PDB file of C-alpha atoms in Angstrom:
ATOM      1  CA  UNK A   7       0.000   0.000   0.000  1.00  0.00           C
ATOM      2  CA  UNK A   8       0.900   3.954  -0.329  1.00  0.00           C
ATOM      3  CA  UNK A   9       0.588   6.754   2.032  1.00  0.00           C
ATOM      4  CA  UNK A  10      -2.255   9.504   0.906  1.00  0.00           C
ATOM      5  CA  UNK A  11       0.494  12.151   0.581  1.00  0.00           C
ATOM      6  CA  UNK A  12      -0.415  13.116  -3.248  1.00  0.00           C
ATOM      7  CA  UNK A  13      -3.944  13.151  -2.446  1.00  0.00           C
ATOM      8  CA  UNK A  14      -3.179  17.283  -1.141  1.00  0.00           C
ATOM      9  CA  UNK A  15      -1.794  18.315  -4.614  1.00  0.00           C
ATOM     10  CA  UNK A  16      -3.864  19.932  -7.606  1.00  0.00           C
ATOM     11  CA  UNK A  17      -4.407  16.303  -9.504  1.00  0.00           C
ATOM     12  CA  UNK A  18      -5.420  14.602  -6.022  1.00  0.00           C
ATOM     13  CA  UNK A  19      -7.627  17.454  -5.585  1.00  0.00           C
ATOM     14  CA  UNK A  20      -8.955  17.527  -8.801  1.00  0.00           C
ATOM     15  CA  UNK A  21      -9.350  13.647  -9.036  1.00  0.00           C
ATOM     16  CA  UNK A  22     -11.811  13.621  -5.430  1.00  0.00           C
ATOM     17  CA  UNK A  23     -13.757  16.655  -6.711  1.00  0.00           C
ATOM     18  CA  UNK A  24     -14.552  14.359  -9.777  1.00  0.00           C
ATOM     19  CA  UNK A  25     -15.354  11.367  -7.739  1.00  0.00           C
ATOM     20  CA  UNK A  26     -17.706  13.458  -5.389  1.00  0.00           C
ATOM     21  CA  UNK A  27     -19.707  14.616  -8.660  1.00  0.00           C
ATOM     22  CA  UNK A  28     -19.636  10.930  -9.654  1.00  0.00           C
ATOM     23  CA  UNK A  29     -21.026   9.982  -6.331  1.00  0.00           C
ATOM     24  CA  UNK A  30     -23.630  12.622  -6.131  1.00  0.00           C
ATOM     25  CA  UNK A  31     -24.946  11.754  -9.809  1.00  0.00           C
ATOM     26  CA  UNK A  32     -25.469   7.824  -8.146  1.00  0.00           C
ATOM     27  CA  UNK A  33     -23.062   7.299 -11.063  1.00  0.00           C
ATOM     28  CA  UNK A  34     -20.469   5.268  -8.840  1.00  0.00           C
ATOM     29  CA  UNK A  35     -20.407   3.852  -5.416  1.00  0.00           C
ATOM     30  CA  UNK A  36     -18.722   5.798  -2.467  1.00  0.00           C
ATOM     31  CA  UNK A  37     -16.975   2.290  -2.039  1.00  0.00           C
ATOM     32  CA  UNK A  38     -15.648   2.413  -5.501  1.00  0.00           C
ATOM     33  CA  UNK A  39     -14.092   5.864  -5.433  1.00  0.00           C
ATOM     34  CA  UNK A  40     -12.418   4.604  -2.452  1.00  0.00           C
ATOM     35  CA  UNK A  41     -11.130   1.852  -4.299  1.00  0.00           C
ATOM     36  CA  UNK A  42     -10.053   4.701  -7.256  1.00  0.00           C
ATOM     37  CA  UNK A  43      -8.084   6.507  -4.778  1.00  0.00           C
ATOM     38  CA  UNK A  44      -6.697   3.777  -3.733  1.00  0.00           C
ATOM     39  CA  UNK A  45      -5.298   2.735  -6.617  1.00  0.00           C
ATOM     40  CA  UNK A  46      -4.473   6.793  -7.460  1.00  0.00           C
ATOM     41  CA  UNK A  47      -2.271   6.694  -4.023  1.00  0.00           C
ATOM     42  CA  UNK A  48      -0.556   3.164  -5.372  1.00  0.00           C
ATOM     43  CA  UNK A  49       0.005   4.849  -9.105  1.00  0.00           C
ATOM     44  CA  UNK A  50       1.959   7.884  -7.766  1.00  0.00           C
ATOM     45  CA  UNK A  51       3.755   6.487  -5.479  1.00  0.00           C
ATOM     46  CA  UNK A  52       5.162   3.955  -7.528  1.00  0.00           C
ATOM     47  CA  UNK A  53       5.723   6.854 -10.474  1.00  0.00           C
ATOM     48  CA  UNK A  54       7.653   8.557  -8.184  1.00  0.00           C
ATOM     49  CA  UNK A  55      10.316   5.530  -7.101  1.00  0.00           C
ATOM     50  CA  UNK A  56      11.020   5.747 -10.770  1.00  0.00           C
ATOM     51  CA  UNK A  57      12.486   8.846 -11.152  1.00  0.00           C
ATOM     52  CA  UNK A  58      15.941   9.501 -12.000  1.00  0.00           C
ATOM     53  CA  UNK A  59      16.193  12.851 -12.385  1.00  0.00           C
ATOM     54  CA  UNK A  60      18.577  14.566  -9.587  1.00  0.00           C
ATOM     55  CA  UNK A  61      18.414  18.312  -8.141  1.00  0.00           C
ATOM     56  CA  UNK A  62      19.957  20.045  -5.637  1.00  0.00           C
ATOM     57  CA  UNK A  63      18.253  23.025  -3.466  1.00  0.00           C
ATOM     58  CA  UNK A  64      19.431  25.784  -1.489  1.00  0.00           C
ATOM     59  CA  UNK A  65      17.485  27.380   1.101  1.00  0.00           C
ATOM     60  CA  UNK A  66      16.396  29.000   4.510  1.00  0.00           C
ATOM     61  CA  UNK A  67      15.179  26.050   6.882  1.00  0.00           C
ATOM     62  CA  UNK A  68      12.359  28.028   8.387  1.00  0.00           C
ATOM     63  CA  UNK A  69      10.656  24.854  10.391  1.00  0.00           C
ATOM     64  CA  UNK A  70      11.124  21.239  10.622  1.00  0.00           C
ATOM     65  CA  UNK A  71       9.495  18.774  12.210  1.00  0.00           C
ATOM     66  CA  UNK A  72       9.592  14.348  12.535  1.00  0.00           C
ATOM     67  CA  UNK A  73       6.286  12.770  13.337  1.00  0.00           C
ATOM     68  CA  UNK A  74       4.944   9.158  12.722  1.00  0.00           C
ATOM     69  CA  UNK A  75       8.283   8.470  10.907  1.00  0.00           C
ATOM     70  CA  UNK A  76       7.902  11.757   8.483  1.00  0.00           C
ATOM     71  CA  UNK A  77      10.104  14.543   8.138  1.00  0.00           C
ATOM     72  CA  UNK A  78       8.610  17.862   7.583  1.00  0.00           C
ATOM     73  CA  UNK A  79      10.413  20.694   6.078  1.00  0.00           C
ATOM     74  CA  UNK A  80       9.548  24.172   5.578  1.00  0.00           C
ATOM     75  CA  UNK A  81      11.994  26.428   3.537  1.00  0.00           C
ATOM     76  CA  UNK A  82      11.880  30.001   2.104  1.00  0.00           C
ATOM     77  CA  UNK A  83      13.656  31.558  -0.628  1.00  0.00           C
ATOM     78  CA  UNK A  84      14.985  28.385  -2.165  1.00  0.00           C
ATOM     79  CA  UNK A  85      16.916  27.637  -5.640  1.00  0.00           C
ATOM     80  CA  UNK A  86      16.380  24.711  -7.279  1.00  0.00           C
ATOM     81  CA  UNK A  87      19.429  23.739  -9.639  1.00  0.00           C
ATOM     82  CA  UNK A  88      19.055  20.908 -12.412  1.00  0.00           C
ATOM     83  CA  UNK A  89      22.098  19.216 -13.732  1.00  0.00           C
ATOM     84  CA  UNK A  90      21.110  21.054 -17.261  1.00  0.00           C
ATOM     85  CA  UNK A  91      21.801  24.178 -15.449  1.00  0.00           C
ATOM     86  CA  UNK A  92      18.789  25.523 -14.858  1.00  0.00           C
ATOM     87  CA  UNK A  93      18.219  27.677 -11.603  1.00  0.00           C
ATOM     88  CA  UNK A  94      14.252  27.801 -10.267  1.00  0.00           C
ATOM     89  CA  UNK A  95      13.817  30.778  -7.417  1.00  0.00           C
ATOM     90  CA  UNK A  96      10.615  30.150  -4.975  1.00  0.00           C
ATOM     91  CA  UNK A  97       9.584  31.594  -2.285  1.00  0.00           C
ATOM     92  CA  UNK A  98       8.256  28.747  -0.225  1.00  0.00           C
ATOM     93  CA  UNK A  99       8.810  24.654  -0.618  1.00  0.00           C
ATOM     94  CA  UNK A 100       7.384  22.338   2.438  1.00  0.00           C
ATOM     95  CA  UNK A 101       9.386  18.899   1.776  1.00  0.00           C
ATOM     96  CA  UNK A 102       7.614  15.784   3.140  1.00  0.00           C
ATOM     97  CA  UNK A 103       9.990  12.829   3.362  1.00  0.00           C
ATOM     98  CA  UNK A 104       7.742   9.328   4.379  1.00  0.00           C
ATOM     99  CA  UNK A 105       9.483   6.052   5.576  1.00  0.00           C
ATOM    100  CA  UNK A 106       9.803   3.924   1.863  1.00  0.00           C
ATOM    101  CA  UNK A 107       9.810   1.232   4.159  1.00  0.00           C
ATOM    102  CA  UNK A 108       6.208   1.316   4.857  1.00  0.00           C
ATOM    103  CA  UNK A 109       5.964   1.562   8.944  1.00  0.00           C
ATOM    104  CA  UNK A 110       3.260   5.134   8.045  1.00  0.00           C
ATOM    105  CA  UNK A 111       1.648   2.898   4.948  1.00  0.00           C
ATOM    106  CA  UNK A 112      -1.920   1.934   5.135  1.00  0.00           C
ATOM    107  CA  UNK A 113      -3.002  -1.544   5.508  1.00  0.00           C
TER     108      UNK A 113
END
């Protein structure tokens, strides 16, 4: 299984406001949109091990925190840098590192 981290970004977002219309419309279950973010929380997850692309950042730690075997990290006025050589300035990033493990993984 896969921790619900991606569900809190614009596509997780985006993919429960579409299952709540579904729902409402008695045009799927509330069991089987469970089921879809299920699988949504699986997909990503396993997208993500797959990467190979490496970056390094540069930053003001502003907070941190380690709960439930997650790392939190807020920074401000960080610079992304690609190995193409491409610099990205934002103001704000919040990092969440989970255990790959699985200890925080639903069951």
């Amino acid at each position: 299984m896969s921790y619900q981290l991606y569900r809190n970004t614009t596509l997780g977002h985006s993919l429960q406001e579409c299952l709540d219309e579904l729902i409402q419309t008695h045009q799927i279950t509330p069991a089987l949109a469970l089921q879809v973010l299920l699988e949504f929380d699986k997909a990503i997850s396993k997208t993500f091990t797959n990467v190979k692309t490496k970056t390094t950042f540069k930053g003001s730690l502003k907070t941190y925190r380690f709960c439930d075997n997650v790392w939190t990290f807020v920074l401000e006025e960080v610079t992304f840098k690609e190995p193409q050589g491409v610099d990205v300035h934002v103001d704000k990033v919040k990092i969440v590192a989970c255990d790959a493990k699985g200890s925080g993984e639903l069951s």
